[in-house]
Amino acid sequence: MANDRPRNILITGAAGFIASHVANRLMRYYPEHKIIVLEKLGYSSNLKNLHPSHSSPNFKFIKGDICGADFFNFILLD
């Protein structure tokens, strides 16, 4: 993937244990890609899990639920 053009990657549930590790690893290995994380901040969410990625200019955190069509369209158009 190193020779590919930069991509946008959307990760849902990103403040959870597994998805946060995926997001942090993608930021580390593919810094040219834009990582968009979507989280509704439920009972098992922890924003501290995403701390390693917060300082990257290619990292974007969005609080919300993917179930809403309007919200999903907002993410795709951004």
Short mmCIF file of C-alpha atoms in Angstrom, two decimals:
data_model
loop_
_atom_site.label_atom_id
_atom_site.label_comp_id
_atom_site.label_asym_id
_atom_site.label_seq_id
_atom_site.Cartn_x
_atom_site.Cartn_y
_atom_site.Cartn_z
CA MET A 1 0.00 0.00 0.00
CA ALA A 2 2.98 2.32 0.27
CA ASN A 3 2.74 3.27 -3.41
CA ASP A 4 -1.02 3.87 -3.37
CA ARG A 5 -2.49 7.33 -3.23
CA PRO A 6 -3.63 8.55 0.20
CA ARG A 7 -6.96 7.15 1.31
CA ASN A 8 -9.67 7.96 3.80
CA ILE A 9 -10.26 5.17 6.30
CA LEU A 10 -13.39 5.16 8.49
CA ILE A 11 -13.31 3.16 11.73
CA THR A 12 -16.51 2.80 13.75
CA GLY A 13 -16.54 2.10 17.47
CA ALA A 14 -13.02 3.48 17.56
CA ALA A 15 -12.80 4.16 21.29
CA GLY A 16 -13.25 0.47 22.03
CA PHE A 17 -10.29 -1.78 22.77
CA ILE A 18 -9.85 -3.48 19.39
CA ALA A 19 -10.81 -0.62 17.07
CA SER A 20 -8.61 1.86 18.95
CA HIS A 21 -5.61 -0.41 18.46
CA VAL A 22 -6.46 -0.70 14.76
CA ALA A 23 -6.71 3.10 14.46
CA ASN A 24 -3.42 3.69 16.29
CA ARG A 25 -1.62 1.10 14.20
CA LEU A 26 -2.95 2.52 10.93
CA MET A 27 -1.76 5.99 11.98
CA ARG A 28 1.67 4.60 12.76
CA TYR A 29 2.14 2.56 9.58
CA TYR A 30 0.20 4.71 7.08
CA PRO A 31 0.65 8.35 8.14
CA GLU A 32 -0.27 9.58 4.65
CA HIS A 33 -3.84 8.22 4.99
CA LYS A 34 -6.62 10.15 6.71
CA ILE A 35 -8.05 8.14 9.60
CA ILE A 36 -11.61 9.10 10.55
CA VAL A 37 -12.89 7.51 13.74
CA LEU A 38 -16.56 7.44 14.63
CA GLU A 39 -17.69 6.74 18.18
CA LYS A 40 -20.99 7.17 19.98
CA LEU A 41 -19.18 6.91 23.35
CA GLY A 42 -21.08 4.02 24.88
CA TYR A 43 -20.45 2.30 28.19
CA SER A 44 -17.27 0.49 27.10
CA SER A 45 -15.71 3.39 25.19
CA ASN A 46 -12.52 5.02 26.41
CA LEU A 47 -11.06 8.01 24.57
CA LYS A 48 -7.71 7.40 26.26
CA ASN A 49 -7.33 4.43 23.91
CA LEU A 50 -7.00 6.88 21.00
CA HIS A 51 -4.47 9.17 22.68
CA PRO A 52 -1.49 8.08 20.52
CA SER A 53 -3.29 9.23 17.35
CA HIS A 54 -4.76 12.55 18.54
CA SER A 55 -1.68 14.59 17.65
CA SER A 56 -1.64 13.54 14.00
CA PRO A 57 -2.99 16.04 11.44
CA ASN A 58 -4.51 13.10 9.51
CA PHE A 59 -6.62 11.95 12.47
CA LYS A 60 -10.24 13.05 12.85
CA PHE A 61 -12.56 12.09 15.72
CA ILE A 62 -16.33 12.33 15.21
CA LYS A 63 -18.79 11.72 18.02
CA GLY A 64 -21.98 10.19 16.71
CA ASP A 65 -23.94 7.11 15.75
CA ILE A 66 -23.63 5.62 12.28
CA CYS A 67 -27.29 4.52 12.31
CA GLY A 68 -28.55 7.94 11.20
CA ALA A 69 -28.58 8.42 7.41
CA ASP A 70 -28.04 12.19 7.67
CA PHE A 71 -25.04 11.69 9.90
CA PHE A 72 -23.58 9.05 7.59
CA ASN A 73 -23.99 11.38 4.58
CA PHE A 74 -22.23 14.14 6.53
CA ILE A 75 -19.24 11.87 7.08
CA LEU A 76 -19.06 10.86 3.42
CA LEU A 77 -19.25 14.45 2.18
CA ASP A 78 -16.60 15.75 4.59
#
